[in-house]
Amino acid sequence: MLPETALRQGGAPQRKAETERVKESRASSDVFADPETFWREHGLALIAGVDEAGRGPLAGPVVAAAVILPHPATVAGLKDSKKLAPGARAALAEEIQAKALAFAIREVSARHIERWGILTASLRAMALAVQALSPPPQMVLIDGREPLPLAYPQQPVIDGDDRCPSIAAASILAKVHRDRCMEAYHRQYPQYNFAAHKGYATKEHLEALRAWGPCPLHRRTFKGVKEWMEAKAVRGLA
């Protein structure tokens, strides 16, 4: 039995045909172990992997990347970006961008994260990245459990950044792009030392928050920032 592949009917006849092909292929369990190979064997050539970086930090955007790799993928060493040293990530990001059939990177800001919540913001960032791909994908493989709000055949893949080369490539592009964003923001707000912790809730970052309060990059609904905002409101009423 195939996984609960999240399929949504698109408006274009080609996408409808691809959706029907995906439905008809519900006969093998290989899709669990190796989704990318499974869909290639079922005739799909343009398979996009999508992943995000930056769900947990207290500051900065959430960044998503989508990547369509050639087959066979010729980028060695693809794995979950969190398992790579910064230098290796940066080198792989350059190689991925040079060899990919298509890639796109999109950001969702701290203000939108506050408005929508981090899950919705992450899914929207990933959807935006997929929509920006040219050529468009025939199948989208998503890291995690949640489908995207898109009219593309798609499959969420748990631990996808360890199991699918295209998702691993997307995780690397998203992580490298976000790290560079936070390094740039460090120059604008040096008191927080974003270049070191990238917005995560380190001891140094929390101490800077207590000393300086949040800047426009901080997510005011996140624990660690929210308490400062609430304390400020109480002080204002005193």
XYZ file of C-alpha atoms in Angstrom:
238
model
C 0.000 0.000 0.000
C 1.273 3.441 -0.898
C 1.525 6.264 1.609
C -1.212 8.821 1.901
C 0.225 10.812 -0.975
C -1.193 14.319 -0.866
C -2.598 14.809 -4.362
C -4.512 17.882 -5.407
C -6.118 18.379 -8.787
C -4.440 21.093 -10.821
C -6.118 23.026 -13.581
C -3.792 22.002 -16.410
C -4.538 18.747 -18.331
C -0.897 17.688 -17.998
C -1.064 17.910 -14.207
C -4.352 15.972 -14.190
C -2.733 13.233 -16.258
C 0.226 13.125 -13.873
C -2.135 12.892 -10.911
C -3.925 9.956 -12.531
C -0.573 8.269 -13.204
C 0.343 8.656 -9.542
C -3.001 7.177 -8.461
C -2.625 4.239 -10.847
C 0.833 3.435 -9.434
C -0.509 2.463 -5.986
C 0.807 -1.073 -6.145
C 4.309 -1.104 -4.687
C 5.759 -0.400 -1.240
C 9.069 0.853 -2.691
C 7.800 4.401 -2.377
C 8.388 4.193 1.373
C 12.064 3.269 1.157
C 13.148 5.279 -1.883
C 10.472 7.723 -3.067
C 12.640 9.483 -5.619
C 13.632 6.287 -7.425
C 10.068 4.995 -7.213
C 8.577 7.948 -9.051
C 11.345 7.970 -11.655
C 10.607 4.315 -12.377
C 6.983 5.323 -12.870
C 7.900 7.755 -15.610
C 8.342 11.058 -13.799
C 11.502 12.968 -14.716
C 10.994 16.357 -13.043
C 10.922 15.530 -9.340
C 11.335 18.444 -6.948
C 12.554 18.136 -3.393
C 11.567 20.901 -0.984
C 12.699 21.709 2.547
C 12.933 24.658 4.909
C 15.392 26.128 7.381
C 14.685 28.337 10.352
C 11.553 27.056 12.048
C 13.056 27.169 15.538
C 14.977 30.452 15.850
C 13.691 33.475 17.754
C 14.666 35.856 14.954
C 14.865 36.046 11.196
C 12.866 34.548 8.341
C 11.986 30.967 7.622
C 13.614 30.041 4.310
C 12.540 27.318 1.882
C 14.258 25.889 -1.162
C 13.006 23.623 -3.939
C 15.366 21.701 -6.220
C 14.969 19.527 -9.311
C 18.104 17.449 -9.795
C 19.149 15.706 -13.004
C 19.094 11.916 -13.126
C 21.382 10.455 -12.129
C 22.246 13.123 -9.591
C 25.958 13.896 -9.847
C 26.328 15.820 -6.590
C 28.270 13.662 -4.138
C 27.783 13.918 -0.381
C 24.151 15.035 -0.290
C 22.670 14.648 3.185
C 20.654 16.562 5.758
C 22.201 20.039 5.924
C 22.347 19.887 9.729
C 24.842 17.015 9.457
C 27.304 19.020 7.352
C 29.988 21.467 8.426
C 29.378 25.062 7.254
C 32.188 24.936 4.698
C 30.929 21.668 3.217
C 27.390 23.064 3.049
C 28.550 26.163 1.202
C 30.559 24.135 -1.316
C 27.657 21.776 -1.931
C 25.252 24.699 -2.338
C 27.381 26.073 -5.168
C 27.536 22.667 -6.849
C 23.791 22.118 -6.474
C 22.986 25.466 -8.063
C 25.393 24.749 -10.933
C 24.023 21.269 -11.678
C 20.311 21.478 -10.815
C 17.740 21.476 -13.602
C 15.920 24.100 -11.550
C 16.038 25.583 -8.073
C 14.286 28.366 -6.196
C 14.630 29.912 -2.736
C 11.947 31.894 -0.935
C 11.640 33.601 2.476
C 8.759 34.312 4.833
C 9.403 37.134 7.289
C 9.136 37.240 11.062
C 5.994 39.370 10.798
C 4.249 36.745 8.675
C 5.433 34.022 11.049
C 3.731 35.937 13.874
C 0.544 36.294 11.831
C 0.263 32.757 10.487
C 2.210 30.634 12.959
C 5.437 28.860 12.116
C 3.877 25.744 10.554
C 1.743 27.683 8.083
C 4.601 30.089 7.375
C 6.946 27.174 6.644
C 4.443 25.491 4.327
C 3.818 28.757 2.491
C 7.540 29.340 2.048
C 7.925 25.856 0.586
C 4.907 26.345 -1.681
C 6.346 29.637 -2.959
C 9.658 27.943 -3.735
C 7.950 25.145 -5.672
C 5.805 27.621 -7.621
C 8.943 29.498 -8.669
C 10.522 26.446 -10.335
C 10.937 26.477 -14.100
C 10.291 23.969 -15.540
C 7.513 23.050 -13.088
C 7.808 19.698 -11.326
C 5.775 16.600 -12.078
C 6.083 15.444 -8.470
C 6.990 17.267 -5.261
C 8.694 15.445 -2.384
C 8.337 17.362 0.887
C 10.447 16.879 3.985
C 8.124 16.070 6.874
C 4.506 15.022 7.331
C 2.529 17.944 5.939
C 1.331 18.437 2.346
C 1.692 21.811 0.667
C -1.205 24.043 -0.457
C -0.401 23.361 -4.113
C -2.088 21.783 -7.139
C 0.831 19.426 -7.795
C 1.138 15.687 -7.173
C 3.118 15.533 -3.956
C 4.313 13.226 -1.209
C 5.440 14.172 2.297
C 8.496 12.113 3.276
C 9.474 11.712 6.927
C 13.248 12.208 7.285
C 13.235 13.116 3.615
C 16.504 15.041 3.839
C 18.210 11.730 4.669
C 16.278 9.642 2.127
C 15.854 11.747 -1.017
C 18.729 13.496 -2.816
C 16.504 16.315 -4.042
C 15.219 17.053 -0.528
C 18.765 16.938 0.852
C 19.809 19.410 -1.843
C 16.904 21.686 -0.929
C 17.806 21.527 2.763
C 21.365 22.613 1.951
C 20.283 25.566 -0.204
C 17.769 26.719 2.410
C 20.256 26.465 5.289
C 23.094 28.226 3.452
C 20.796 31.020 2.275
C 19.354 31.576 5.743
C 22.757 31.571 7.421
C 23.928 34.223 4.973
C 20.815 36.281 5.673
C 21.540 36.204 9.395
C 25.180 37.135 8.812
C 23.983 40.153 6.832
C 21.530 41.073 9.593
C 24.415 40.877 12.074
C 25.924 43.916 10.379
C 22.647 45.770 10.862
C 22.096 44.622 14.474
C 25.560 43.705 15.835
C 24.410 43.789 19.474
C 22.673 40.398 19.043
C 25.596 38.618 17.322
C 23.300 36.942 14.784
C 26.369 35.786 12.829
C 27.213 33.373 15.648
C 23.856 31.827 16.590
C 21.722 32.626 13.504
C 18.812 33.687 15.704
C 18.535 30.539 17.808
C 17.833 30.741 21.538
C 21.410 30.501 22.806
C 22.436 31.870 26.190
C 24.210 34.749 24.451
C 21.131 35.595 22.393
C 18.782 35.529 25.386
C 21.143 37.770 27.350
C 21.209 40.231 24.439
C 17.417 40.195 24.346
C 17.261 41.044 28.028
C 19.776 43.849 27.551
C 18.498 45.368 24.306
C 14.983 44.067 23.814
C 13.838 42.685 20.451
C 14.622 44.187 17.056
C 12.323 44.044 13.986
C 13.733 40.612 13.099
C 12.515 38.976 16.301
C 9.438 36.762 16.326
C 7.339 38.345 19.050
C 5.101 35.289 19.485
C 8.041 32.968 20.262
C 9.022 31.969 23.781
C 11.977 34.074 24.851
C 10.722 37.117 22.949
C 7.074 36.935 23.989
C 7.993 37.181 27.673
C 9.959 40.369 27.033
C 6.986 41.874 25.188
C 4.621 40.919 28.008
C 6.952 42.369 30.652
C 7.209 45.578 28.652
C 3.416 45.808 28.519
C 3.225 45.360 32.301
C 5.874 48.048 32.819
C 3.892 50.347 30.574
C 0.824 49.916 32.764
C 2.733 50.515 36.008
